[in-house]
Coordinates of N, CA and C in Angstrom, one line a residue:
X1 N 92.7 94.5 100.0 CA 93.8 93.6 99.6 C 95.1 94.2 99.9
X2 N 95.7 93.8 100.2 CA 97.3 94.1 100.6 C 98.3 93.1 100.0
X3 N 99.4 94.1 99.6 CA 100.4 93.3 98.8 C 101.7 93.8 99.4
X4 N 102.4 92.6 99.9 CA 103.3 92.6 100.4 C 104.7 93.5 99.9
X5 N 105.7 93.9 100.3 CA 106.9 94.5 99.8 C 108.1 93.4 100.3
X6 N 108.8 93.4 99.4 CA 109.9 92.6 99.8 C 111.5 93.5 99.9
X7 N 112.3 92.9 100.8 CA 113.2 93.7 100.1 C 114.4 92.7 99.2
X8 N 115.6 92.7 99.0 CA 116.4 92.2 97.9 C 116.7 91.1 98.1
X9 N 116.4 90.6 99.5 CA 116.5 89.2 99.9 C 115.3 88.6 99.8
X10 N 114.2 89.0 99.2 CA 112.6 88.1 99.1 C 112.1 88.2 100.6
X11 N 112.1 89.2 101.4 CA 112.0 89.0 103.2 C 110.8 90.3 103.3
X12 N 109.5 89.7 103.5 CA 109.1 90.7 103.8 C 109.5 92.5 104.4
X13 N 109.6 93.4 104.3 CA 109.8 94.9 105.2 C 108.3 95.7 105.2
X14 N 107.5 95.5 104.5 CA 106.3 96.2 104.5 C 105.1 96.0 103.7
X15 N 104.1 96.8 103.1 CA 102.8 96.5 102.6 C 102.4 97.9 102.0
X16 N 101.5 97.3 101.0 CA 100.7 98.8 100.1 C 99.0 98.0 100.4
X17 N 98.5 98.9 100.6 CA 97.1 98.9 100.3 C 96.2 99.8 100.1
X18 N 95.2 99.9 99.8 CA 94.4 100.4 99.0 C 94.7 102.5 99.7
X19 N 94.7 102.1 100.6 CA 94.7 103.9 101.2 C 95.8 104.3 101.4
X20 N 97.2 102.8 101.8 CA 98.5 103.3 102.6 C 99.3 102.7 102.7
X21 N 100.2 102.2 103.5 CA 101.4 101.6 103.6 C 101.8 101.4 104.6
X22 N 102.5 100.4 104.9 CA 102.9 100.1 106.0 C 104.9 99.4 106.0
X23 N 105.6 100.3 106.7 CA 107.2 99.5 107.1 C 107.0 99.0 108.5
X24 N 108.1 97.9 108.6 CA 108.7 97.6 109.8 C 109.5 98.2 110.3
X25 N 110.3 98.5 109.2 CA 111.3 99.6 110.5 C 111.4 100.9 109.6
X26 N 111.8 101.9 109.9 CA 112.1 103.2 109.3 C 113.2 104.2 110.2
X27 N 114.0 103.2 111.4 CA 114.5 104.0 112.0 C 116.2 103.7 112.0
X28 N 117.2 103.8 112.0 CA 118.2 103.1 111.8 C 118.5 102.1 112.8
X29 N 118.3 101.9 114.2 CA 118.4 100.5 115.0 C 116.9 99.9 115.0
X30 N 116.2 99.4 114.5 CA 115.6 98.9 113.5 C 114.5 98.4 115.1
X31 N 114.0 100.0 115.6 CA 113.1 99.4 116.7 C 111.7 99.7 116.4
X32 N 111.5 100.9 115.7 CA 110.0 100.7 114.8 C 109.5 100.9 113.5
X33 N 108.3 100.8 113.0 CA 108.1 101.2 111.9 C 107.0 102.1 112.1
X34 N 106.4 102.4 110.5 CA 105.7 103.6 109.9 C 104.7 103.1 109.1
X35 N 103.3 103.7 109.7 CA 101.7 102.9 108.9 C 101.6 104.5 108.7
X36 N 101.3 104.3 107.5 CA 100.3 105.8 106.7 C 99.0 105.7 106.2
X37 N 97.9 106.0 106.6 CA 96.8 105.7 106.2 C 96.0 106.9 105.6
X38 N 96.1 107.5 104.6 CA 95.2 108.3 103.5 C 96.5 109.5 104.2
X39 N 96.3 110.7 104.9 CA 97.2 111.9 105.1 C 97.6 111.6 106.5
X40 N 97.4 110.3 107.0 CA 98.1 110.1 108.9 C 99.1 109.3 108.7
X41 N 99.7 109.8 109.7 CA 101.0 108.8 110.1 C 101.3 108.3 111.3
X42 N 101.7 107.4 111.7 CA 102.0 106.7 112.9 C 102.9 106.2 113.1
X43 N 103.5 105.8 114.0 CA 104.8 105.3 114.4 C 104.3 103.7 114.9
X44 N 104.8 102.5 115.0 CA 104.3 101.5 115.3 C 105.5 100.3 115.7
X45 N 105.6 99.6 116.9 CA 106.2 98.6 117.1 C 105.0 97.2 118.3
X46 N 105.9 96.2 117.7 CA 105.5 95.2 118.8 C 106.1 95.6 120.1
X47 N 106.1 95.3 121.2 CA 106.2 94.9 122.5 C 105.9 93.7 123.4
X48 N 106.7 93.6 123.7 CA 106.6 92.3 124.9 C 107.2 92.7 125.8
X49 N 107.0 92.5 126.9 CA 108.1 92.7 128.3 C 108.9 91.9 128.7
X50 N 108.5 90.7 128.6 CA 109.7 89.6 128.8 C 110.7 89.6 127.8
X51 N 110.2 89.6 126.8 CA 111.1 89.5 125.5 C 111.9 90.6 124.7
X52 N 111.5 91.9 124.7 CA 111.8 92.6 124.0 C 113.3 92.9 124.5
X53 N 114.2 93.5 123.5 CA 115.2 94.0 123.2 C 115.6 95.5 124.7
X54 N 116.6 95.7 125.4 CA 116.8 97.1 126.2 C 116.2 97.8 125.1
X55 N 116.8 98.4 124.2 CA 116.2 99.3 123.2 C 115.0 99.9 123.1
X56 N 113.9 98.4 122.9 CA 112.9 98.7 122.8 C 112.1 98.8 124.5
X57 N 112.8 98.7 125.5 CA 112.3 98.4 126.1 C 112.5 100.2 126.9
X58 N 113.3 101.0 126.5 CA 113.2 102.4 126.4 C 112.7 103.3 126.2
X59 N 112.4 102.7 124.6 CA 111.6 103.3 123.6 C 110.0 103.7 124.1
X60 N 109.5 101.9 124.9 CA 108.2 101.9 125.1 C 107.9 102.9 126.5
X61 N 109.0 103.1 127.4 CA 109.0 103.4 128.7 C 108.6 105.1 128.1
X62 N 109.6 105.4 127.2 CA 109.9 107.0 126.5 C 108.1 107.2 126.0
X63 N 108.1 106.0 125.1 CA 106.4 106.5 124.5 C 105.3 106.6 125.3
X64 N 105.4 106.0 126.4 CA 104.2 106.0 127.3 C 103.8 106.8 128.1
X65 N 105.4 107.8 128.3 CA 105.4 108.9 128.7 C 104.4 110.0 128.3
X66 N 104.5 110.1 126.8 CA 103.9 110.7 125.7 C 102.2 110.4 125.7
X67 N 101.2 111.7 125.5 CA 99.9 111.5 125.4 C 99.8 110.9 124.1
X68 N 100.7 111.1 122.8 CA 99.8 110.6 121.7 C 100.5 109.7 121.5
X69 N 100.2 108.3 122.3 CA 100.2 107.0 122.0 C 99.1 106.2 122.2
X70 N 98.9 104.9 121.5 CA 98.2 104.0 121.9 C 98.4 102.6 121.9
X71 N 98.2 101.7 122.8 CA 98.7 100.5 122.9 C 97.4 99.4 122.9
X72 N 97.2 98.5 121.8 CA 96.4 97.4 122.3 C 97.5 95.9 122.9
X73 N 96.7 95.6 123.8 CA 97.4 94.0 124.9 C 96.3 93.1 124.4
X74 N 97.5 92.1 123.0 CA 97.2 90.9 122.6 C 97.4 90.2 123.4
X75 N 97.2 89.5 124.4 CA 97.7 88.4 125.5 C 99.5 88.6 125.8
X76 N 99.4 89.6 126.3 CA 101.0 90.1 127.0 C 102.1 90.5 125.7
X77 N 101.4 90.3 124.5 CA 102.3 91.0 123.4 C 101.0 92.1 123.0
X78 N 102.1 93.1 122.4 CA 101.3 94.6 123.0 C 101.9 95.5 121.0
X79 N 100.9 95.7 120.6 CA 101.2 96.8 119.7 C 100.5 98.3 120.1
X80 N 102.2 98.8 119.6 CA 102.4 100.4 120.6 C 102.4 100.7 118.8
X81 N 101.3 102.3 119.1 CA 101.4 103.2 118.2 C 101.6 104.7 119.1
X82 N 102.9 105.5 118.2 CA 103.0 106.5 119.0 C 103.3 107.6 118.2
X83 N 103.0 109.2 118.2 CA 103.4 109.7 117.8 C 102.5 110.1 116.1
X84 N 101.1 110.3 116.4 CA 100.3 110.2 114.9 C 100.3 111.5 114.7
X85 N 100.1 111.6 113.5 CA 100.5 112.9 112.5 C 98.9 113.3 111.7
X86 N 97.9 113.5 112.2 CA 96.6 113.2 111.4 C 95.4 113.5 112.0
X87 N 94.6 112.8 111.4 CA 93.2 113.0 111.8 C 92.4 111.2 111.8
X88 N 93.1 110.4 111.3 CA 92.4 109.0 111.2 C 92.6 108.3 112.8
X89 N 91.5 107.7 112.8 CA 91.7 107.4 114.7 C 93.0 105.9 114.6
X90 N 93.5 105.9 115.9 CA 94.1 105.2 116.1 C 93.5 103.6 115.5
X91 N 92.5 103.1 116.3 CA 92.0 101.7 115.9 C 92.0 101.6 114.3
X92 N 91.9 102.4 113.3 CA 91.8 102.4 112.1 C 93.3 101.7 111.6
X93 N 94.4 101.9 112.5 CA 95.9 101.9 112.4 C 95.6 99.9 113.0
X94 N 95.3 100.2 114.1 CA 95.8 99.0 114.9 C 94.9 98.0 113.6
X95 N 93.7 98.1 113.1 CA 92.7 96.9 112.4 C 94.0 96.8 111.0
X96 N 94.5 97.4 110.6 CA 95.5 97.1 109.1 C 96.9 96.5 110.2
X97 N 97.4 97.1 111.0 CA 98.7 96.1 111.7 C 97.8 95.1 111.5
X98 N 96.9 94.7 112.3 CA 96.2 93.3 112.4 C 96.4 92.6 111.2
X99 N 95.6 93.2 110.3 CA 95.8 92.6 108.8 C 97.1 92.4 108.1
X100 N 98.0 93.2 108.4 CA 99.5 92.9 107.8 C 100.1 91.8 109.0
X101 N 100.0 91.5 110.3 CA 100.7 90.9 111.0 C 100.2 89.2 110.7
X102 N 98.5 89.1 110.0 CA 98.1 87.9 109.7 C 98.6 87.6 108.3
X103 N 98.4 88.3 107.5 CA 99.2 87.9 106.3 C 100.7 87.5 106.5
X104 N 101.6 88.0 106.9 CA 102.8 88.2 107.9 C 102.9 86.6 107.8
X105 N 101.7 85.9 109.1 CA 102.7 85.1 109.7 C 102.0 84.0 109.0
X106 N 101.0 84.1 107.8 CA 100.5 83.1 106.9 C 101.4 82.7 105.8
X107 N 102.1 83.8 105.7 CA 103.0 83.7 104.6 C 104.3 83.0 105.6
X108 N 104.7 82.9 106.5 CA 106.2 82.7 107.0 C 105.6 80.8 107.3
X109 N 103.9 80.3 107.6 CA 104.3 79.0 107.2 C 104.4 78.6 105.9

C-alpha cells in the first residue's frame, strides 16, 4: 500500500510505503528524485528525448556515462535510476516507480 505525501499546496512530491519512500525532486533545479528501499538509495528521474528540459537532458548524457545506472524504455519515455547506494537490485526500484507513477496519474484524473 502506498500513501501519498503532499506538500502545502495538496500536490503530490512523494510516497511512504511499507519498506521506503519515494521524492520527486530532492535536488534544487528540480531534475531528480530519491527512492529508498529498506538501507538502498537511488537517484531517479523520467526522461524523454524529445521532450525533456537541456538540464535534464545533461544530467542523462552525465548519468550514462556512469556504470551505476539503469534505465528501463517505456515506449520512448525512459526511467533513469542512477547512482545506488545499497545492496537491493535495481528492478526492485523500477517495480515501486511503477507503482508510484500509476497511483500518480490515477489520482491526477
Amino acid at each position: 500500500m502506498m500513501e501519498m505525501i503532499l506538500n502545502k499546496n495538496d500536490l503530490v512530491v512523494g510516497a511512504s510505503f511499507e519498506n521506503g519512500t519515494i521524492q520527486d525532486y530532492v535536488d534544487e533545479s528540480n531534475t531528480y528524485g530519491l527512492i529508498r528501499i529498506e538501507e538502498t538509495t537511488v537517484n531517479w528521474f523520467l526522461f524523454n528525448k524529445e521532450d525533456s528540459t537541456e538540464d535534464m537532458q545533461e544530467l542523462y548524457e552525465k548519468v550514462t556515462k556512469n556504470e551505476n545506472h539503469f534505465i528501463k524504455n517505456d515506449f520512448g519515455e525512459e526511467v533513469v535510476l542512477f547512482d545506488k547506494k545499497g545492496t537491493v537490485p535495481f528492478e526492485d526500484f523500477i517495480e515501486k516507480i511503477d507503482e508510484y507513477l500509476d497511483v500518480e496519474l490515477v489520482n491526477a484524473l
